[in-house]
Short mmCIF file of C-alpha atoms in Angstrom, two decimals:
data_model
loop_
_atom_site.label_atom_id
_atom_site.label_comp_id
_atom_site.label_asym_id
_atom_site.label_seq_id
_atom_site.Cartn_x
_atom_site.Cartn_y
_atom_site.Cartn_z
CA MET A 1 19.58 -1.81 -31.03
CA ALA A 2 20.32 2.18 -31.06
CA LEU A 3 18.70 5.45 -30.35
CA LYS A 4 18.28 6.72 -33.98
CA GLU A 5 16.05 10.00 -32.93
CA CYS A 6 14.86 11.71 -29.95
CA THR A 7 12.41 14.67 -30.34
CA LYS A 8 10.61 16.64 -27.34
CA LYS A 9 7.36 17.20 -28.34
CA GLU A 10 5.12 20.52 -26.96
CA GLN A 11 3.42 18.44 -24.52
CA ALA A 12 5.17 18.34 -20.95
CA ASN A 13 7.42 15.20 -20.51
CA SER A 14 6.18 14.02 -23.65
CA TYR A 15 8.98 12.38 -26.14
CA GLU A 16 8.82 10.91 -29.73
CA ILE A 17 11.87 8.37 -30.02
CA ILE A 18 13.10 6.36 -33.38
CA VAL A 19 14.54 3.31 -32.24
CA GLU A 20 16.52 1.25 -34.50
CA VAL A 21 16.62 -2.98 -33.84
CA ASP A 22 19.81 -4.32 -35.41
CA GLY A 23 19.28 -7.50 -38.01
CA GLU A 24 21.19 -10.01 -35.22
CA THR A 25 18.94 -9.26 -32.76
CA PHE A 26 15.69 -9.56 -34.62
CA GLU A 27 16.79 -12.62 -36.31
CA LYS A 28 16.88 -14.37 -32.67
CA ALA A 29 13.71 -12.87 -31.97
CA VAL A 30 11.92 -14.13 -35.40
CA GLN A 31 13.78 -17.42 -34.35
CA THR A 32 12.18 -17.46 -30.94
CA VAL A 33 8.54 -17.04 -32.41
CA TYR A 34 8.99 -19.67 -34.91
CA LYS A 35 9.90 -21.97 -32.26
CA LYS A 36 6.98 -20.96 -30.22
CA GLN A 37 4.21 -21.22 -32.68
CA VAL A 38 5.35 -23.94 -35.04
CA LYS A 39 3.90 -26.00 -32.58
CA LYS A 40 0.33 -25.17 -33.58
CA ILE A 41 0.92 -24.70 -37.55
CA ASN A 42 -0.40 -27.48 -39.95
CA ILE A 43 1.25 -27.90 -43.13
CA GLN A 44 1.12 -30.85 -45.58
CA GLY A 45 3.84 -33.00 -45.90
CA PHE A 46 4.94 -32.40 -42.19
CA ARG A 47 3.87 -33.86 -38.95
CA LYS A 48 2.36 -31.16 -36.97
CA GLY A 49 5.18 -28.84 -35.37
CA LYS A 50 7.64 -29.55 -37.52
CA ALA A 51 7.64 -27.95 -40.67
CA PRO A 52 10.67 -26.00 -41.22
CA ARG A 53 11.03 -22.05 -40.85
CA ARG A 54 11.48 -21.73 -44.69
CA VAL A 55 8.53 -23.46 -45.59
CA ILE A 56 6.33 -21.69 -43.39
CA GLU A 57 7.66 -18.09 -44.48
CA LYS A 58 7.45 -19.68 -48.41
CA MET A 59 3.75 -20.18 -47.86
CA TYR A 60 2.44 -17.35 -45.56
CA GLY A 61 5.10 -14.40 -46.46
CA SER A 62 8.78 -14.02 -45.03
CA GLU A 63 6.79 -11.63 -42.83
CA VAL A 64 4.71 -14.03 -40.92
CA PHE A 65 6.51 -14.20 -37.58
CA TYR A 66 7.79 -10.27 -37.65
CA GLU A 67 4.60 -8.94 -35.54
CA ASP A 68 5.14 -11.18 -32.91
CA ALA A 69 9.36 -11.01 -33.05
CA MET A 70 8.95 -6.95 -32.88
CA GLN A 71 6.48 -7.21 -29.74
CA ASP A 72 9.36 -9.31 -27.86
CA CYS A 73 11.70 -6.72 -29.02
CA TYR A 74 10.13 -3.21 -27.63
CA PRO A 75 11.00 -3.52 -23.87
CA GLU A 76 14.26 -4.11 -24.10
CA ALA A 77 14.99 -1.90 -26.87
CA LEU A 78 12.97 1.01 -25.52
CA TYR A 79 14.91 0.47 -22.31
CA GLU A 80 18.34 1.04 -23.95
CA ALA A 81 16.98 4.04 -26.24
CA SER A 82 15.96 5.45 -23.56
CA ARG A 83 19.19 5.07 -21.15
CA GLU A 84 20.88 6.42 -24.05
CA ALA A 85 18.84 9.43 -24.78
CA ASN A 86 18.93 9.63 -20.64
CA LEU A 87 15.08 9.85 -19.64
CA LYS A 88 13.19 7.54 -17.71
CA ILE A 89 9.69 6.68 -19.46
CA VAL A 90 6.78 6.52 -17.07
CA LYS A 91 4.30 5.34 -19.93
CA VAL A 92 4.55 4.25 -23.55
CA GLU A 93 1.52 5.84 -25.16
CA SER A 94 2.06 4.51 -28.86
CA LEU A 95 4.19 2.13 -30.84
CA GLU A 96 4.83 2.08 -34.23
CA ALA A 97 6.89 -0.09 -36.77
CA LEU A 98 8.28 1.90 -39.54
CA GLU A 99 10.20 -0.86 -41.71
CA ALA A 100 11.06 -4.43 -40.98
CA GLY A 101 13.58 -6.49 -42.78
CA LYS A 102 16.11 -9.10 -42.71
CA GLU A 103 19.07 -6.42 -41.58
CA GLY A 104 16.28 -5.23 -38.69
CA PHE A 105 13.63 -3.10 -38.05
CA THR A 106 12.85 0.53 -36.83
CA PHE A 107 10.07 1.85 -34.51
CA LYS A 108 8.75 5.10 -33.04
CA ALA A 109 7.76 5.68 -29.93
CA ALA A 110 5.66 7.92 -28.11
CA VAL A 111 6.24 8.26 -24.59
CA ILE A 112 5.74 10.22 -21.38
CA VAL A 113 8.93 10.12 -19.27
CA GLU A 114 10.07 11.50 -15.54
CA PRO A 115 10.25 15.28 -15.32
CA GLU A 116 12.92 17.58 -14.43
CA ILE A 117 12.27 18.73 -11.11
CA GLU A 118 13.80 21.56 -9.50
CA ILE A 119 13.89 21.95 -5.52
CA ASP A 120 15.53 24.44 -3.10
CA ASN A 121 15.78 25.67 0.63
CA TYR A 122 15.83 21.87 1.28
CA LYS A 123 18.77 22.28 3.95
CA GLY A 124 17.93 23.66 7.22
CA ILE A 125 14.37 22.20 7.15
CA GLU A 126 12.82 23.09 10.79
CA ILE A 127 11.30 20.46 12.90
CA GLU A 128 10.02 20.22 16.42
CA LYS A 129 10.36 17.08 17.76
CA ILE A 130 7.53 15.58 20.06
CA SER A 131 8.61 14.94 23.66
CA THR A 132 10.12 11.78 24.96
CA GLU A 133 9.49 12.61 28.54
CA VAL A 134 8.11 9.29 30.34
CA THR A 135 5.80 10.53 32.73
CA ASP A 136 3.94 8.44 35.29
CA GLU A 137 0.64 9.16 33.37
CA LEU A 138 2.32 7.07 30.26
CA VAL A 139 3.16 4.73 33.10
CA ASP A 140 -0.10 4.26 34.37
CA LYS A 141 -1.92 4.21 30.75
CA GLU A 142 0.27 1.32 29.97
CA ILE A 143 -0.34 -0.84 33.16
CA GLU A 144 -4.25 -0.24 32.30
CA ALA A 145 -3.87 -1.38 28.46
CA ILE A 146 -1.68 -4.53 29.94
CA ARG A 147 -5.01 -4.90 32.54
CA ASP A 148 -7.26 -4.62 30.07
CA ARG A 149 -5.45 -7.62 27.93
CA ASN A 150 -5.86 -9.66 31.25
CA SER A 151 -9.18 -9.28 32.10
CA ARG A 152 -11.76 -11.86 31.86
CA ILE A 153 -15.27 -11.21 30.59
CA VAL A 154 -18.23 -12.13 33.48
CA THR A 155 -22.08 -11.85 33.61
CA VAL A 156 -23.43 -8.84 35.69
CA ASP A 157 -27.24 -9.40 37.06
CA ASP A 158 -26.76 -7.26 40.03
CA ARG A 159 -26.84 -3.84 38.10
CA PRO A 160 -28.17 -2.36 34.73
CA ALA A 161 -26.09 -2.37 31.37
CA GLN A 162 -23.92 0.78 31.03
CA ASP A 163 -21.59 2.17 28.92
CA GLY A 164 -18.64 -0.15 27.97
CA ASP A 165 -20.61 -3.72 28.53
CA THR A 166 -21.28 -6.25 26.27
CA VAL A 167 -24.89 -6.85 26.11
CA VAL A 168 -26.75 -9.99 24.46
CA ILE A 169 -30.03 -8.84 22.41
CA ASP A 170 -32.76 -9.65 20.67
CA PHE A 171 -34.12 -6.58 18.57
CA ASP A 172 -36.90 -6.09 16.18
CA GLY A 173 -37.22 -3.01 13.90
CA TYR A 174 -40.52 -1.50 12.75
CA VAL A 175 -40.75 2.03 10.05
CA ASP A 176 -44.31 2.80 9.98
CA GLY A 177 -45.73 -0.25 11.94
CA GLU A 178 -44.00 -2.54 9.39
CA GLN A 179 -40.66 -4.47 9.54
CA PHE A 180 -37.98 -4.20 7.39
CA ASP A 181 -35.08 -6.11 6.18
CA GLY A 182 -32.01 -6.53 8.08
CA GLY A 183 -33.89 -4.77 11.31
CA MET A 184 -34.13 -8.23 12.95
CA ALA A 185 -31.41 -10.63 15.18
CA GLU A 186 -31.38 -12.60 17.92
CA ASN A 187 -28.37 -13.12 20.47
CA TYR A 188 -26.56 -10.40 19.01
CA ASN A 189 -23.59 -9.14 21.05
CA LEU A 190 -23.29 -5.65 20.93
CA VAL A 191 -20.74 -3.15 22.90
CA LEU A 192 -22.70 -0.33 24.55
CA GLY A 193 -20.64 2.73 23.30
CA SER A 194 -18.73 1.42 20.46
CA ASN A 195 -21.01 3.25 18.16
CA SER A 196 -21.89 0.10 16.05
CA PHE A 197 -25.42 0.88 15.26
CA ILE A 198 -27.43 4.40 14.33
CA PRO A 199 -27.21 7.25 16.79
CA GLY A 200 -29.45 6.73 19.76
CA PHE A 201 -29.53 2.97 19.50
CA GLU A 202 -26.91 1.70 22.09
CA GLU A 203 -27.49 5.05 24.26
CA GLN A 204 -31.01 3.85 24.89
CA ILE A 205 -30.05 0.22 26.18
CA VAL A 206 -27.95 1.78 29.21
CA GLY A 207 -29.73 1.74 31.94
CA HIS A 208 -31.85 -1.44 31.31
CA SER A 209 -31.49 -4.75 33.10
CA THR A 210 -31.23 -8.80 32.33
CA ASP A 211 -34.37 -10.23 31.14
CA GLU A 212 -36.32 -6.54 30.62
CA GLU A 213 -38.09 -5.83 27.28
CA PHE A 214 -38.81 -2.28 25.85
CA SER A 215 -39.00 -0.38 23.06
CA ILE A 216 -36.31 2.35 21.78
CA PHE A 217 -36.93 4.95 19.24
CA VAL A 218 -34.44 6.28 16.66
CA THR A 219 -34.16 8.43 13.53
CA PHE A 220 -32.54 6.70 10.51
CA PRO A 221 -29.13 9.08 9.13
CA GLU A 222 -30.17 11.25 6.30
CA SER A 223 -27.57 9.58 4.54
CA TYR A 224 -27.93 6.22 5.75
CA GLN A 225 -26.72 3.23 3.22
CA VAL A 226 -30.21 1.96 2.81
CA GLU A 227 -32.11 4.77 0.61
CA GLU A 228 -35.46 3.67 1.96
CA LEU A 229 -34.83 4.17 5.34
CA GLU A 230 -32.83 7.38 5.00
CA GLY A 231 -34.27 9.91 7.64
CA LYS A 232 -36.87 7.34 8.84
CA GLU A 233 -38.19 7.38 12.23
CA ALA A 234 -38.01 3.77 13.53
CA GLU A 235 -39.35 1.37 16.90
CA PHE A 236 -36.72 -1.27 17.91
CA LYS A 237 -38.43 -3.87 20.29
CA ILE A 238 -35.72 -5.19 22.46
CA LYS A 239 -35.25 -8.51 24.59
CA LEU A 240 -31.95 -7.95 26.53
CA HIS A 241 -30.93 -11.58 27.46
CA GLU A 242 -27.47 -10.67 29.36
CA ILE A 243 -25.16 -7.94 30.30
CA LYS A 244 -21.27 -8.80 30.37
CA ALA A 245 -18.64 -6.75 31.65
CA LYS A 246 -14.98 -6.69 31.86
CA GLU A 247 -13.42 -7.63 34.94
CA LEU A 248 -9.86 -5.58 35.67
CA PRO A 249 -7.46 -7.56 37.46
CA GLU A 250 -6.04 -5.74 40.98
CA VAL A 251 -2.73 -3.91 40.12
CA ASP A 252 -0.23 -5.31 42.75
CA ASP A 253 2.63 -7.55 43.22
CA GLU A 254 0.79 -10.80 42.06
CA PHE A 255 -0.56 -9.08 39.10
CA VAL A 256 3.13 -8.27 38.21
CA LYS A 257 4.20 -11.78 38.71
CA ASP A 258 1.62 -12.79 36.50
CA VAL A 259 2.19 -10.39 33.30
CA SER A 260 6.27 -10.33 33.69
CA ASP A 261 9.22 -11.83 35.27
CA LYS A 262 9.63 -8.73 37.95
CA GLU A 263 8.50 -9.45 41.68
CA THR A 264 7.09 -6.09 42.58
CA LEU A 265 5.05 -3.15 41.25
CA ASP A 266 7.91 -0.85 41.80
CA GLU A 267 10.37 -3.28 39.34
CA TYR A 268 7.43 -3.52 36.89
CA LYS A 269 7.06 0.69 36.39
CA GLU A 270 10.79 0.99 36.12
CA GLU A 271 11.06 -1.66 33.47
CA LEU A 272 7.76 0.02 31.47
CA LYS A 273 9.48 3.24 31.70
CA GLU A 274 12.54 1.97 29.68
CA THR A 275 10.22 0.30 27.44
CA ILE A 276 8.23 3.10 26.94
CA ALA A 277 11.35 5.33 26.58
CA GLU A 278 12.42 2.92 23.80
CA ARG A 279 8.82 3.41 21.95
CA LEU A 280 9.00 7.24 22.39
CA LYS A 281 12.42 7.48 21.11
CA ASN A 282 11.53 5.46 17.76
CA ASP A 283 8.22 7.43 17.49
CA ALA A 284 10.00 10.70 17.50
CA GLU A 285 12.67 9.54 15.05
CA LYS A 286 9.29 8.53 12.93
CA ASP A 287 7.57 11.90 13.53
CA ILE A 288 10.65 13.79 12.39
CA ASP A 289 11.09 11.89 9.39
CA ASP A 290 7.49 12.16 8.44
CA LYS A 291 7.96 15.78 9.08
CA ILE A 292 10.80 16.04 6.46
CA SER A 293 9.08 14.22 3.86
CA GLU A 294 5.87 16.40 3.93
CA LYS A 295 8.23 19.67 3.49
CA LEU A 296 10.02 18.34 0.77
CA VAL A 297 6.79 17.20 -1.03
CA GLU A 298 5.63 21.01 -0.58
CA LEU A 299 9.03 21.98 -2.10
CA VAL A 300 8.53 20.12 -5.38
CA GLU A 301 8.43 22.16 -8.33
CA GLY A 302 7.70 20.58 -11.96
CA ASP A 303 4.94 19.39 -13.84
CA ILE A 304 4.51 16.05 -13.06
CA PRO A 305 2.66 13.47 -15.42
CA GLU A 306 -0.63 12.26 -14.31
CA ALA A 307 0.85 8.56 -15.42
CA MET A 308 3.12 8.37 -12.59
CA TYR A 309 0.32 9.18 -10.00
CA GLU A 310 -1.52 6.44 -11.69
CA ASN A 311 1.28 3.59 -12.22
CA LYS A 312 2.05 4.40 -7.82
CA THR A 313 -1.94 3.70 -7.53
CA ASN A 314 -1.70 1.00 -9.25
CA GLU A 315 1.24 -0.51 -7.81
CA MET A 316 0.04 0.02 -4.33
CA ILE A 317 -3.42 -1.44 -4.77
CA ARG A 318 -1.60 -4.68 -6.18
CA ASP A 319 0.86 -4.51 -2.76
CA PHE A 320 -2.49 -4.40 -0.68
CA ASP A 321 -3.77 -7.16 -3.03
CA MET A 322 -0.87 -9.71 -2.20
CA ARG A 323 -1.31 -8.42 1.69
CA LEU A 324 -4.75 -9.76 1.34
CA ARG A 325 -4.18 -12.87 -0.21
CA SER A 326 -1.38 -13.79 2.60
CA GLN A 327 -4.73 -13.50 4.54
CA GLY A 328 -6.95 -15.62 2.84
CA MET A 329 -8.70 -12.65 1.01
CA ASP A 330 -8.30 -11.10 -2.15
CA ILE A 331 -9.09 -7.13 -3.48
CA LYS A 332 -12.30 -8.26 -5.17
CA THR A 333 -13.58 -9.91 -1.84
CA TYR A 334 -12.57 -6.55 0.14
CA MET A 335 -14.20 -3.93 -2.26
CA GLU A 336 -17.46 -6.27 -1.99
CA TYR A 337 -17.26 -6.10 1.62
CA MET A 338 -16.27 -2.89 1.91
CA GLY A 339 -18.68 -1.28 -0.49
CA MET A 340 -16.23 0.14 -2.87
CA THR A 341 -15.97 0.33 -7.01
CA ASN A 342 -12.34 0.09 -8.68
CA ASP A 343 -12.42 4.03 -8.83
CA SER A 344 -13.37 4.32 -5.09
CA LEU A 345 -10.97 2.14 -4.58
CA LYS A 346 -8.20 4.00 -6.52
CA GLU A 347 -9.33 7.10 -5.03
CA ALA A 348 -8.89 6.39 -1.09
CA TYR A 349 -5.10 5.52 -2.63
CA ARG A 350 -4.76 8.41 -4.72
CA GLU A 351 -3.46 11.23 -2.17
CA GLY A 352 -0.50 8.48 -0.71
CA ALA A 353 0.41 7.94 -4.34
CA GLU A 354 1.22 11.71 -5.27
CA LYS A 355 2.76 12.53 -1.72
CA ARG A 356 5.18 8.67 -2.49
CA VAL A 357 5.64 10.11 -6.30
CA LYS A 358 6.78 13.75 -5.20
CA LEU A 359 9.07 12.67 -2.35
CA ARG A 360 11.01 10.15 -4.37
CA LEU A 361 11.07 13.10 -7.44
CA ALA A 362 12.19 15.51 -4.91
CA LEU A 363 15.14 13.08 -3.18
CA GLU A 364 16.37 12.03 -6.96
CA ALA A 365 16.60 15.83 -7.33
CA ILE A 366 18.98 16.38 -4.55
CA ALA A 367 20.88 13.79 -5.32
CA LYS A 368 21.69 14.62 -8.51
CA LYS A 369 22.29 18.28 -7.24
CA GLU A 370 24.14 17.40 -4.39
CA GLY A 371 26.35 14.75 -6.80
CA ILE A 372 25.36 11.31 -4.32
CA GLU A 373 27.49 8.83 -5.54
CA VAL A 374 27.11 4.82 -4.78
CA SER A 375 29.81 2.88 -4.19
CA GLU A 376 30.17 -1.06 -4.84
CA ASP A 377 30.36 -1.42 -1.19
CA ASP A 378 27.43 0.20 -0.60
CA ILE A 379 25.65 -1.70 -2.97
CA ASN A 380 26.87 -5.11 -1.67
CA GLU A 381 26.30 -3.89 1.71
CA GLU A 382 22.63 -3.25 0.62
CA TYR A 383 22.34 -7.05 -1.23
CA GLU A 384 23.31 -8.45 1.88
CA LYS A 385 20.65 -6.28 3.96
CA LEU A 386 17.98 -7.60 1.79
CA SER A 387 19.24 -11.28 1.66
CA GLU A 388 19.23 -11.31 5.39
CA ALA A 389 15.75 -9.68 5.81
CA TYR A 390 13.85 -11.89 3.00
CA LYS A 391 16.14 -14.60 4.36
CA THR A 392 17.30 -15.44 0.81
CA ASP A 393 20.47 -16.75 -0.76
CA LEU A 394 22.61 -13.78 -1.60
CA ASP A 395 23.18 -14.86 -4.94
CA LYS A 396 19.39 -15.21 -5.62
CA VAL A 397 18.72 -11.56 -4.49
CA LYS A 398 21.81 -10.27 -6.60
CA SER A 399 20.06 -12.07 -9.62
CA THR A 400 16.71 -11.04 -8.89
CA ILE A 401 17.34 -7.52 -7.92
CA PRO A 402 19.38 -5.18 -10.81
CA ALA A 403 22.39 -3.11 -9.05
CA GLU A 404 21.11 -0.10 -11.07
CA GLY A 405 18.03 -0.39 -9.62
CA LEU A 406 19.53 -0.37 -6.10
CA GLU A 407 21.81 2.25 -6.78
CA GLU A 408 18.85 4.48 -7.61
CA ASP A 409 17.29 3.44 -4.00
CA ILE A 410 20.94 3.81 -2.29
CA LYS A 411 21.04 7.53 -3.83
CA VAL A 412 17.56 8.52 -2.71
CA GLN A 413 18.46 7.12 1.02
CA LYS A 414 21.52 9.13 1.14
CA ALA A 415 19.87 12.22 0.03
CA ALA A 416 16.68 11.71 2.61
CA GLU A 417 19.43 11.27 4.98
CA LEU A 418 21.42 14.29 3.88
CA VAL A 419 18.37 16.27 4.11
CA LYS A 420 17.70 15.44 8.15
CA ASN A 421 21.20 15.56 9.07
CA CYS A 422 21.07 19.18 8.36
CA ALA A 423 17.51 19.74 9.47
CA VAL A 424 17.23 22.03 12.76
CA ILE A 425 15.46 19.56 15.26
CA LYS A 426 14.00 21.67 18.47
CA GLU A 427 12.76 20.22 21.38
CA SER A 428 9.16 20.32 22.09
CA GLU A 429 8.17 22.99 24.81
#
């Protein structure tokens, strides 16, 4: 296989490539197609699936297997041609066979490729580091979160409902004196202050007591999901069955013994300080990385093909679908549950996809500009990390992930490290 011709078209990042596939490669592809298709071919005088290739070609024409064979050859042939032309294809717009025979075949491809990116001023990026000071307030907040996790729900019957309580209610809704669909429930658990219901609903339950029956009056939002209820005034008849509240444990030495291996509250606070300090340090490092990434995205200059954004959006959605499936759901069920369409789902991922594409292009451009090289030791070290991370045999990882692709990823990592090492990190005031 060889690149015959490569022509840049007027449209940005568009090329026309003419590729030759040699006779030996094409013959192997034709033979492979024959072996797949012969099982379905009936020729008089031969058992089904046993007709020789020459007989089939004589009956249906010598080119009977060419189309499918060419389809099998296109991906690798295009890949090799793009490497020879030093282009990274992001989208194939069209393929057209020009000629084919025993000597091989030639085809023409219209492709969109990755753009040439310009980026400057990526050294000396100024970043303000978020505070990593462990304050008493942070320690107290951590303890409150632990108290909350160790709380228990108790029934309250000596006071009215208040914000933060869970109430068990029956409700029955009316608009213009008529009940409406979806406006009724029995023994419904509602956390007051969660804003689960329309504005005004939860607030009017506050102050009422167990076994009390009462009405509340609300107005549906103008942009409510049920069109016939938009902007409508409604009455809800409420029966309050039960009030439940969180009972938090006292913060003392006994509490400490229950939630940790420490004996006293002072010892526990010291341990928490160390934990919080480590978390703040990690958060600060991630914040620096995020801010540098945002700056690099802003510095990118170039005409980026729409196809790159589309490809990344689809890739992110596929990854999300895989995560959903691992949890027993799929993307279709998720969209139905969230009231989303394919277009709205893509729109939700679009901004993140654009940032990822720009960041990757920026780091690739920096790696090229700085002449970043990757050694064999670098690649082997990365393979070992992947093997350990995925708990997979090293040889299997190497057979699954091409070294060429891994090399590009390592260059990008090194470019990111270079930019971070050159950044000016200022402590927050």
